[in-house]
Short mmCIF file of C-alpha atoms in Angstrom, two decimals:
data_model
loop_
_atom_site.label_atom_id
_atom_site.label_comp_id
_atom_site.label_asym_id
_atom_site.label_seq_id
_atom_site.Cartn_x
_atom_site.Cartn_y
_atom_site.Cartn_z
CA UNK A 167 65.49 -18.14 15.69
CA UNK A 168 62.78 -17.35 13.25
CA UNK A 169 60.99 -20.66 13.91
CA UNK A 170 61.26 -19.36 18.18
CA UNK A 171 59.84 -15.94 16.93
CA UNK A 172 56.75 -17.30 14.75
CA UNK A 173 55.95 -19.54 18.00
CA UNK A 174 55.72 -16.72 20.13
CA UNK A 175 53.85 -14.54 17.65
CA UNK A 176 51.48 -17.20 17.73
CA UNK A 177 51.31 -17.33 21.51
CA UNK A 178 50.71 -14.24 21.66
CA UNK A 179 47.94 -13.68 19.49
CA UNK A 180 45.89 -16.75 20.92
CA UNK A 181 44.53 -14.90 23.60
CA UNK A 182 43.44 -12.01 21.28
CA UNK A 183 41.88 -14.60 18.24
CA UNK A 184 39.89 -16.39 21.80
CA UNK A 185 38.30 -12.81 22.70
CA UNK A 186 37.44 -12.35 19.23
CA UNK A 187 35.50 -15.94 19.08
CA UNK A 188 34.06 -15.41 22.41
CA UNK A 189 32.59 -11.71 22.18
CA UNK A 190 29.52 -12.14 18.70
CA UNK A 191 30.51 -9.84 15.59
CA UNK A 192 26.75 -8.61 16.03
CA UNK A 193 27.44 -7.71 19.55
CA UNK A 194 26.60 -4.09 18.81
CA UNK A 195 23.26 -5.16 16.88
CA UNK A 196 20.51 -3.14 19.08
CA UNK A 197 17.07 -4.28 19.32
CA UNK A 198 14.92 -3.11 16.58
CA UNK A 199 11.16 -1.12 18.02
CA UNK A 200 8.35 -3.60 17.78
CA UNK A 201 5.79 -3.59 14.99
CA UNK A 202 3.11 -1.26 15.64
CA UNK A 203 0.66 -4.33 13.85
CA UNK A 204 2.45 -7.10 14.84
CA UNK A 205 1.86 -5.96 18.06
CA UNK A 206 -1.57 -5.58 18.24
CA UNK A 207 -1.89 -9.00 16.62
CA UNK A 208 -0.03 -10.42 19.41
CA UNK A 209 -1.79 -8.61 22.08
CA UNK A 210 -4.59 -9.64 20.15
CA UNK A 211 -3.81 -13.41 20.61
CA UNK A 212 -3.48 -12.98 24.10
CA UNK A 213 -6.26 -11.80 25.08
CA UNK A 214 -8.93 -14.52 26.58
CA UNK A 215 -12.56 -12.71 26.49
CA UNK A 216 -14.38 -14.54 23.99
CA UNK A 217 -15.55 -11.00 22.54
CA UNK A 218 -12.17 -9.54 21.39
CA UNK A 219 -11.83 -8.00 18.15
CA UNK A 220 -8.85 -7.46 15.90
CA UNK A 221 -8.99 -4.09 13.91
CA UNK A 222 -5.17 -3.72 13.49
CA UNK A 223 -4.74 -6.33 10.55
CA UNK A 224 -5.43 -4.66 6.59
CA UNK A 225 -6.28 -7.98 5.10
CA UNK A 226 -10.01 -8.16 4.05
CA UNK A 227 -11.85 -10.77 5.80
CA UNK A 228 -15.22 -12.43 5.21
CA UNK A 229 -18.99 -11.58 7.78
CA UNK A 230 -17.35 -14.97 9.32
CA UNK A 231 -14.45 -13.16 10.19
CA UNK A 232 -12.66 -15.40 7.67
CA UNK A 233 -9.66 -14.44 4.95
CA UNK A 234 -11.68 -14.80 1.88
CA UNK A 235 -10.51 -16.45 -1.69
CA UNK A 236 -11.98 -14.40 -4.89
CA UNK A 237 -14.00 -17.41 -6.40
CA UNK A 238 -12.79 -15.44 -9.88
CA UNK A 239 -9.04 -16.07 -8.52
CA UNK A 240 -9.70 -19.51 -7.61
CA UNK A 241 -10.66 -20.39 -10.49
CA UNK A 242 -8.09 -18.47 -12.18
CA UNK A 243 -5.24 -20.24 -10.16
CA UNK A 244 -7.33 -23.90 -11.22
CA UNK A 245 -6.72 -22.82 -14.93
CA UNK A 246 -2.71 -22.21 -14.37
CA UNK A 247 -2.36 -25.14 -12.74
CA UNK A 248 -4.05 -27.19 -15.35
CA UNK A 249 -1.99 -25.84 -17.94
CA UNK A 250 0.98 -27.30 -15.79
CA UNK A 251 3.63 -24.59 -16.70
CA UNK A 252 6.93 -24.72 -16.09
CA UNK A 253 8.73 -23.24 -12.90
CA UNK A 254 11.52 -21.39 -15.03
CA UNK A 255 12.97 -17.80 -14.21
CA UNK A 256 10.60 -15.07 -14.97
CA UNK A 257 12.60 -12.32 -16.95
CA UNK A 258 13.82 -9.34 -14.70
CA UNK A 259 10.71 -7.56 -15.67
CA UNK A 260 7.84 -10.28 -14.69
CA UNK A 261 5.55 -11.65 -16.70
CA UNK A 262 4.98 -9.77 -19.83
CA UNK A 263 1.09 -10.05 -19.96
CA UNK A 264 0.29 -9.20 -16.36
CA UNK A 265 2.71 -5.90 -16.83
CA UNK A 266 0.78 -4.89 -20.10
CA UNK A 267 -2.72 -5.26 -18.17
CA UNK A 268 -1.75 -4.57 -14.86
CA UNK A 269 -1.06 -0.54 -16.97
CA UNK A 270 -4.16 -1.06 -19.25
CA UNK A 271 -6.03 -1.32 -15.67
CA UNK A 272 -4.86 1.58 -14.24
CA UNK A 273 -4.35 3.86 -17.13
CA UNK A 274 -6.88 2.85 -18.91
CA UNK A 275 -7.36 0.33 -22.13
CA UNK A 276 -7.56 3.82 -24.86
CA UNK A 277 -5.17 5.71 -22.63
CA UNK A 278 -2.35 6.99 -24.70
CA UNK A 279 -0.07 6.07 -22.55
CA UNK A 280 -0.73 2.78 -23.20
CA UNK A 281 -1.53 3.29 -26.98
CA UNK A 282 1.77 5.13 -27.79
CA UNK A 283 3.95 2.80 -25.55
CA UNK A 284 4.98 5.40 -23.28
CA UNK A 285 4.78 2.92 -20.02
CA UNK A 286 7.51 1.10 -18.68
CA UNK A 287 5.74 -1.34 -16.43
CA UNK A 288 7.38 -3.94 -14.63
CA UNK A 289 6.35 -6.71 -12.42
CA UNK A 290 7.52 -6.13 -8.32
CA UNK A 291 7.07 -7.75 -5.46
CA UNK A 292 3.14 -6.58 -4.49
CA UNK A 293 3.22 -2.77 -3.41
CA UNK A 294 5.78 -2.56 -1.44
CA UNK A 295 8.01 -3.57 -3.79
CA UNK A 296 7.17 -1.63 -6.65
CA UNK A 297 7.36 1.11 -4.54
CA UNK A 298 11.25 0.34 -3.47
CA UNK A 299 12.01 0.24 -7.39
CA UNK A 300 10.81 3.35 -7.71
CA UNK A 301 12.80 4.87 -4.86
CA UNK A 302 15.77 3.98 -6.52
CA UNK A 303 15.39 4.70 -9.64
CA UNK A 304 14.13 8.17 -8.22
CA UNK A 305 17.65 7.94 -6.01
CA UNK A 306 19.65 7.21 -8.93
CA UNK A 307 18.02 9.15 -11.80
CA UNK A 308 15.82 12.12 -10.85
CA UNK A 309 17.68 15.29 -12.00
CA UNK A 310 15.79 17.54 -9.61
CA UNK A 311 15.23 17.78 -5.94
CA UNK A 312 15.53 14.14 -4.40
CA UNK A 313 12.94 14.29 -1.97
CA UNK A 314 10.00 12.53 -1.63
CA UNK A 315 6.72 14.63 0.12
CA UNK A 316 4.18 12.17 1.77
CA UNK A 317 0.86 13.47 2.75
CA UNK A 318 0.74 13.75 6.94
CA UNK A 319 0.07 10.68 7.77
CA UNK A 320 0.95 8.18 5.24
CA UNK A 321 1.72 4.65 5.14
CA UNK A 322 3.63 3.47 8.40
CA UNK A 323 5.54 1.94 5.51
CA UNK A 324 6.26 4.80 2.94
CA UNK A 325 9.21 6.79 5.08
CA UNK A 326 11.53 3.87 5.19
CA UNK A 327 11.24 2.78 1.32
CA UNK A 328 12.57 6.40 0.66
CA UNK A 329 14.92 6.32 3.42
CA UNK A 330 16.40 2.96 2.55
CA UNK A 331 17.17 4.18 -0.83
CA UNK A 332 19.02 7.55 -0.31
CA UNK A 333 15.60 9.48 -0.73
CA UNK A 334 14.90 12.12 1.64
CA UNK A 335 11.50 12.55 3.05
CA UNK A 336 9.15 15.45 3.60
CA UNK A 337 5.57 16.11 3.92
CA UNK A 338 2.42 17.90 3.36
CA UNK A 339 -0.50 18.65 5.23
CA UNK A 340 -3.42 16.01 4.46
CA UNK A 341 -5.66 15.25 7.66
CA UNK A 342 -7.45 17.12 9.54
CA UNK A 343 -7.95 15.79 12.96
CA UNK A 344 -11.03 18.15 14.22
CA UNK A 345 -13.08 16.94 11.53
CA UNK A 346 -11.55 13.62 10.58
CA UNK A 347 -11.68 14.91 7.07
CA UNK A 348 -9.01 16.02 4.43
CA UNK A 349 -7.25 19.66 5.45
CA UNK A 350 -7.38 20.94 1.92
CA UNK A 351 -6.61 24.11 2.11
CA UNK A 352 -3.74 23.43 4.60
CA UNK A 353 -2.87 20.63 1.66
CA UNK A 354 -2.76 23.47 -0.87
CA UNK A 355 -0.71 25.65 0.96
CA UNK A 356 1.70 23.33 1.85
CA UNK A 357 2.15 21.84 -1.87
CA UNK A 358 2.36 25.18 -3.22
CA UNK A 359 5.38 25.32 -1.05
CA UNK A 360 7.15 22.65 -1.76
CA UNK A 361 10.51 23.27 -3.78
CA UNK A 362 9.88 23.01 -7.31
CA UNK A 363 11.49 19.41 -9.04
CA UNK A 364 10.66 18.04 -6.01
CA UNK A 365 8.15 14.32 -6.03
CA UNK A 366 5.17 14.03 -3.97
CA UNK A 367 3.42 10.92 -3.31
CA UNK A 368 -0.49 10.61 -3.88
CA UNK A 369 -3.15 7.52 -2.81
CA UNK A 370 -4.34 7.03 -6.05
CA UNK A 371 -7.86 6.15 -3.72
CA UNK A 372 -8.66 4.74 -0.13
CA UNK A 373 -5.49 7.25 1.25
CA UNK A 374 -4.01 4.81 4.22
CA UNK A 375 -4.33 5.40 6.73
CA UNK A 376 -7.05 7.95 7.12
CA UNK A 377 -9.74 6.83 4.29
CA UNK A 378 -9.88 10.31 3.19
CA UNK A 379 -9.89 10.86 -0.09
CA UNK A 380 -10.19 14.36 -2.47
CA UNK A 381 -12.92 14.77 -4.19
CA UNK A 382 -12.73 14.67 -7.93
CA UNK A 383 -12.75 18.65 -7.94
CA UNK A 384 -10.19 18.57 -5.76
CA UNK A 385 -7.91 16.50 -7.81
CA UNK A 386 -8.05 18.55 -10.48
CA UNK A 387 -6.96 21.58 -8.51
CA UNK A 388 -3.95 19.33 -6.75
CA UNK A 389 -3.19 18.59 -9.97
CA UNK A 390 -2.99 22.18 -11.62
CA UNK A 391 -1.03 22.69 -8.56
CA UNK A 392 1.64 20.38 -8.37
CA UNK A 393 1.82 20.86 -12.35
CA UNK A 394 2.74 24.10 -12.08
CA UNK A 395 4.93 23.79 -9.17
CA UNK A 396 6.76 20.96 -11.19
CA UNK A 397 6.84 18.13 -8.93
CA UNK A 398 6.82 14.77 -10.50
CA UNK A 399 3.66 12.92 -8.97
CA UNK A 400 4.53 8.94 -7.63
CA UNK A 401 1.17 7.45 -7.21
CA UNK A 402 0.32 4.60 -4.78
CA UNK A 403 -2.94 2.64 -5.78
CA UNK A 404 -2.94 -0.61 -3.34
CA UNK A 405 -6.99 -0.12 -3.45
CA UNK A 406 -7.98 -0.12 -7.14
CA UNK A 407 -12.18 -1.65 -7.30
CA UNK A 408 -11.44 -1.87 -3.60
CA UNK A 409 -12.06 1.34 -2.22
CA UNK A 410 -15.48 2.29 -4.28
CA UNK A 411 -16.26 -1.39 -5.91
CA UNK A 412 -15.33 0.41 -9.61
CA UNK A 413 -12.12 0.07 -10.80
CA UNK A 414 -12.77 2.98 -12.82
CA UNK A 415 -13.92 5.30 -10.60
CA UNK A 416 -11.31 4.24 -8.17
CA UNK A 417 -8.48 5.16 -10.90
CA UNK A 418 -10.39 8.72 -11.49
CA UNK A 419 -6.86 10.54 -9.81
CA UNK A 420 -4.36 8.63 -11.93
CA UNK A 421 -6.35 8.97 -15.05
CA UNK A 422 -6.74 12.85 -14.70
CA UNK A 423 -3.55 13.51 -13.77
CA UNK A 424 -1.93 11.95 -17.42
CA UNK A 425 -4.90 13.94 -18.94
CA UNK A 426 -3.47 16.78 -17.35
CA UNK A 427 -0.45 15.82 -19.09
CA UNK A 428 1.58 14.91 -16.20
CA UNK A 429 3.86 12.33 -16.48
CA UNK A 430 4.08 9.57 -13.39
CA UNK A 431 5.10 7.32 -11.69
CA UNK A 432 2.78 4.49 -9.95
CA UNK A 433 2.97 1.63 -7.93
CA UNK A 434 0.20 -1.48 -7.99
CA UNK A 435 -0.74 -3.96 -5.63
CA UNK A 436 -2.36 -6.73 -6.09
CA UNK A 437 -3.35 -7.90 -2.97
CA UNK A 438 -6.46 -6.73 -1.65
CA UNK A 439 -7.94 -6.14 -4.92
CA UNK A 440 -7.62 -9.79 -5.79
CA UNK A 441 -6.80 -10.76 -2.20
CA UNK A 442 -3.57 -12.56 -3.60
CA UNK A 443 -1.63 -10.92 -0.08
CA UNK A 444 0.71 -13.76 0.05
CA UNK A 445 1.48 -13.75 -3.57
CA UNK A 446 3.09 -10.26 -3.66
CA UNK A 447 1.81 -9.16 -6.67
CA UNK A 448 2.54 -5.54 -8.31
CA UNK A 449 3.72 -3.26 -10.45
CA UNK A 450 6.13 -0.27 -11.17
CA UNK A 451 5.73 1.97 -13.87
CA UNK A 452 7.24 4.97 -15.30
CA UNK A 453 5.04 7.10 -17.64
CA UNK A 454 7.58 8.63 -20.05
CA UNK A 455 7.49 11.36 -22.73
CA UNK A 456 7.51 8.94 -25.75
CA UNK A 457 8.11 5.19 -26.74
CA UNK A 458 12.06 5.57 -27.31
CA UNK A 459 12.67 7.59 -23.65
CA UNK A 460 10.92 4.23 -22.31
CA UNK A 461 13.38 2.51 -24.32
CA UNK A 462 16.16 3.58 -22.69
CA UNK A 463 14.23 3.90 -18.69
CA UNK A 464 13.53 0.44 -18.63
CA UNK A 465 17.01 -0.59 -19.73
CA UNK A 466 17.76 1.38 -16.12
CA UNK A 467 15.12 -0.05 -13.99
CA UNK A 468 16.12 -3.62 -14.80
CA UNK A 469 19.71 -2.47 -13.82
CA UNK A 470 18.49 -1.46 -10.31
CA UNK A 471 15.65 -5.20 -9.89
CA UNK A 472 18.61 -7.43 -10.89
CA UNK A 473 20.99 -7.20 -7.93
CA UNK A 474 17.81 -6.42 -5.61
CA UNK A 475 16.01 -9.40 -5.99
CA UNK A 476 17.03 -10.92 -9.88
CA UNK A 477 12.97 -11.31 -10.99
CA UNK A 478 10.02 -11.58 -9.52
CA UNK A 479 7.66 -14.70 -8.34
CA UNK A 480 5.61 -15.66 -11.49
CA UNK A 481 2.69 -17.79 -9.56
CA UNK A 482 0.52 -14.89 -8.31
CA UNK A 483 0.95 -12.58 -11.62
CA UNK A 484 0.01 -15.84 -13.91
CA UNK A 485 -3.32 -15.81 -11.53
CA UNK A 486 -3.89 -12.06 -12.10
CA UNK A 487 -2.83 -11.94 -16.34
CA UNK A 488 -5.44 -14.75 -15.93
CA UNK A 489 -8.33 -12.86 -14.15
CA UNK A 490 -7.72 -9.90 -16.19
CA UNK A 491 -7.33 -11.60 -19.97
CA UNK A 492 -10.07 -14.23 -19.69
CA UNK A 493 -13.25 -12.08 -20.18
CA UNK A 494 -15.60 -14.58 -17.86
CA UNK A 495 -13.46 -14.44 -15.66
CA UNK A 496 -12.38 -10.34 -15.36
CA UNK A 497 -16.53 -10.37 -15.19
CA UNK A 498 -16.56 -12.20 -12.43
CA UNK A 499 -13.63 -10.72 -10.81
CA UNK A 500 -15.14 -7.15 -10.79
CA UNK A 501 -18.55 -8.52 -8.97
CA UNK A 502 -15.99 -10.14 -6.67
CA UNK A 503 -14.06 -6.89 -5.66
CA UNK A 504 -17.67 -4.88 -5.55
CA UNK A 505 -18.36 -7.70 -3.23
CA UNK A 506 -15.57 -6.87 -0.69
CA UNK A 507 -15.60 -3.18 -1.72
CA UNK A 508 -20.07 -3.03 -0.71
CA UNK A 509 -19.28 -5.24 2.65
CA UNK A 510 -16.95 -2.60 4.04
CA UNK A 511 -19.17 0.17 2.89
CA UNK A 512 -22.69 -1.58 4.84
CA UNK A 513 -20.25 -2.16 7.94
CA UNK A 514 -19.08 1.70 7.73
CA UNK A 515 -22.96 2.28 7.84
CA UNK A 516 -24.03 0.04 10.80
CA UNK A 517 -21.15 1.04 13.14
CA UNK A 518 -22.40 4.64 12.40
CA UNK A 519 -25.86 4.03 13.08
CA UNK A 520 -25.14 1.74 16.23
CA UNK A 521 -23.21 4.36 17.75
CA UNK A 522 -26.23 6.90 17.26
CA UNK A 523 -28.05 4.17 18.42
CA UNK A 524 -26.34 3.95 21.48
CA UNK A 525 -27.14 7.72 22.11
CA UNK A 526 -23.95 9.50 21.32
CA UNK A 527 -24.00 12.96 20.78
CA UNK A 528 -20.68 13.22 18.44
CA UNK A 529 -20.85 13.32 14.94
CA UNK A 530 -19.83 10.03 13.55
CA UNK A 531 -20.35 11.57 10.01
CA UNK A 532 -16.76 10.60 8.84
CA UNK A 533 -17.00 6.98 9.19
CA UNK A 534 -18.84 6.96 6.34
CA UNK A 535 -17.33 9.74 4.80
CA UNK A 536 -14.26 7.97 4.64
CA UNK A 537 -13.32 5.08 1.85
CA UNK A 538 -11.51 1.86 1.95
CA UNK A 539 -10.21 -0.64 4.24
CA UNK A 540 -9.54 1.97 7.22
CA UNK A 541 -10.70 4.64 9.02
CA UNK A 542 -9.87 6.81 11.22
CA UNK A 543 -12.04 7.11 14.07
CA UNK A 544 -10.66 10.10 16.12
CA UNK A 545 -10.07 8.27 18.92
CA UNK A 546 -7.13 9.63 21.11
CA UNK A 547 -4.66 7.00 22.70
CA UNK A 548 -6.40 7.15 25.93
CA UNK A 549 -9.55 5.91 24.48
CA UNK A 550 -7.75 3.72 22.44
CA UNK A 551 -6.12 2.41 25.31
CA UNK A 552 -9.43 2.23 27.61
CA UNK A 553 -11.52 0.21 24.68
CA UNK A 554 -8.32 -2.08 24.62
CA UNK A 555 -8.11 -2.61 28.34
CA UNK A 556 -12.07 -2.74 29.19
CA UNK A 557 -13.50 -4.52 25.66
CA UNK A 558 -10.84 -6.31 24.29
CA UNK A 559 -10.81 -4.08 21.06
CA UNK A 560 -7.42 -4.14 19.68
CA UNK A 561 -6.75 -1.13 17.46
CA UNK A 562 -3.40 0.93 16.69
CA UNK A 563 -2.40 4.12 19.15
CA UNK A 564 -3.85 6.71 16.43
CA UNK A 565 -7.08 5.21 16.18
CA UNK A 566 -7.33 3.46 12.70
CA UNK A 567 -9.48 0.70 12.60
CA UNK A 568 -9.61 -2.07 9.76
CA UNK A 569 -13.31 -2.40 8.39
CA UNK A 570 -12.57 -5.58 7.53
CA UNK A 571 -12.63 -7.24 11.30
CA UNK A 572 -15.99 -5.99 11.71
CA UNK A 573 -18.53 -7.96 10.74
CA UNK A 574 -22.73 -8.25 11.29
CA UNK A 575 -22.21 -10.15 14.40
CA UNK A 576 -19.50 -7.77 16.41
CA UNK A 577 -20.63 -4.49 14.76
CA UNK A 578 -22.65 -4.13 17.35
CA UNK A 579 -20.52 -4.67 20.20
CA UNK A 580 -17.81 -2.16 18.37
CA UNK A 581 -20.45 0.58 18.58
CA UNK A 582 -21.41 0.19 22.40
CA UNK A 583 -17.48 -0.12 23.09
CA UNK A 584 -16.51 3.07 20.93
CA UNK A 585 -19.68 4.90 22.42
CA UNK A 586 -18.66 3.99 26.35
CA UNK A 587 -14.88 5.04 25.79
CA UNK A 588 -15.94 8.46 23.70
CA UNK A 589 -18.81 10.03 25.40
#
């Protein structure tokens, strides 16, 4: 009998095990939205008139139109592989040297931070990474109101690195679209509003995706602000030499803000500073009140990068410790990012002059107003979509364009396009 019963169990559930193999596990999986980049890019690809320009991608490229390889970083990368080092684990914090001057170049060699050990600075994975550290830690170990306010727009990016980690998301008024400038009065009313222990994120320079920056008088009046509203400031410097081609000048926020006696939290990139993209170079730090509270915060955020991704690639922050240690090199280095940082500034000028050029009667005043790899042109999507569809200039809905596709040759071409679609 019980050998007739398990028989017929086992009839009976063949049927149900067959619908189970035949109907996926990830049969409720929808289709994610595109790519607002990747989609220009493809677009982009598509497209067959020899005179098409790509202004959706941030990575720098050359006048050629070409990526471009820091000759300091080359040579850099020629030293570490001479030195034939081994391909061991990095510890869950990254390369020690790289940490201590990735925070020496943000903060500052003197800076007291750095002096009195107050920085826990760990290696992540480029920007976007050290940003996600700091999410969670801010998820797991901020005492006071766990949201995050971004400046309106931010980084397509920023809102889901909060999200993903528990962190809810606000924001503040930043742009100002009928000038193309920064709102900052309507960015001082809204930050004086925000609930007290709350964290607000700042671009340390080159904001993204606007290229509006405050001025350094208005820094210091965010920052007596946000001081006295208590909100714990999470910088974002991606841009550092790149935006102004100083890497002091370019840190002038960060650097004010711990004189201010703020204490922060920041996340470095590597990548366009030292154009090591595909590297994914970066840092997290935590500025903390004095060497022993770092002590026991960076026992906590190496609890939160070991099950996230164990340690970090050691290739790209060798090349960097390099660049920023060897003193012919670092030299050379910061005539290399001046390099990048004077190209995008000369192309901001000719695009404004071609347009007047070209006998438009708007004021193109904020394209070189504006810092950095983007800006934003004021463009509405119907002109975006008309320079798209008639000149083959591929730009985002909101009208950012990258600096870095436009080069002596096209500049020209850009300004006629923009001009026909805008006047």
């Amino acid at each position: 009998m019980f050998i007739s019963a398990t028989s017929s169990l086992q009839r009976s559930a063949a049927p149900c095990l067959s619908a189970v193999r035949n109907a996926s596990f990830w049969s409720g999986v929808e289709m994610g939205p595109p790519d607002a980049i990747l989609g220009v890019s493809e677009a982009f690809k598509k497209d067959s008139n020899p005179k098409k320009m790509n202004l959706g991608v941030g990575a720098y490229r050359d006048d050629a139109g070409q990526p471009f390889i820091l000759p300091s970083v080359h040579k850099a990368e020629v030293k570490i592989m001479a030195a034939n080092l081994n391909k061991e684990y990095a510890p869950i914090g990254g390369e020690p040297e790289f940490c201590k001057e990735a925070a020496k170049l943000a903060f500052g060699d003197t800076s007291n931070v750095v002096t009195e050990g107050r920085n826990v600075s760990l290696q992540g994975i480029s920007g976007t990474g050290s940003l996600r550290i700091g999410a969670e830690f801010i998820a797991k170990w901020w005492p006071g109101n766990k949201t995050i306010y971004l400046p309106k727009p931010s980084w397509g990016n920023h809102t889901p690195i909060f999200k993903f980690a528990g962190v809810n998301v606000g924001g503040y008024t930043y742009y100002d679209p009928t000038t193309c400038g920064l709102n900052f009065s309507g960015a001082m009313a809204d930050i004086s509003a925000i609930p007290e222990g709350s964290v607000i994120l700042l671009h340390a320079c080159a904001h993204n995706p606007t290229g509006v920056d405050p001025t350094p008088e208005q820094w210091k009046e965010m920052s007596a602000v946000i001081k006295a509203r208590k909100l714990l400031p999470y910088f974002d410097m991606a841009y550092q030499g790149f935006a102004s081609g100083d890497v002091d000048r370019d840190a002038f926020a960060l650097r004010q803000f711990i004189d201010d006696g703020h204490d922060v939290l920041l996340a470095q990139s590597f990548a366009k500073n030292m154009g090591l993209y595909g590297e994914r170079a970066g840092a997290f730090t935590v500025v903390c009140a004095d060497k022993e509270e770092a002590s026991r915060v960076e026992s906590q955020v190496k609890i939160i990068v070991r099950p996230m991704y164990s340690n970090p690639p050691r290739h790209g922050a060798r090349i960097a410790a390099e660049v920023m240690t060897n003193p012919e090199l670092r030299a050379e280095w910061l005539v290399d990012v001046k390099t990048m940082a004077d190209r995008i500034i000369t192309m901001r000028t000719q695009l404004k002059a071609g347009l007047e050029q070209n006998g438009s009667a708007r004021n193109w005043q904020h394209i070189t107003d504006q810092i950095g790899m983007f800006c934003f042109t004021g463009m509405t999507p119907d002109q975006v979509a008309a320079i798209t569809k008639d000149y083959s200039v591929f730009l985002t809905k909101d009208g950012r364009i990258s600096m870095a596709g436009i080069t002596s040759k096209n500049v020209g071409y850009l300004a006629e396009a923009m001009h026909a679609v805008t006047k």
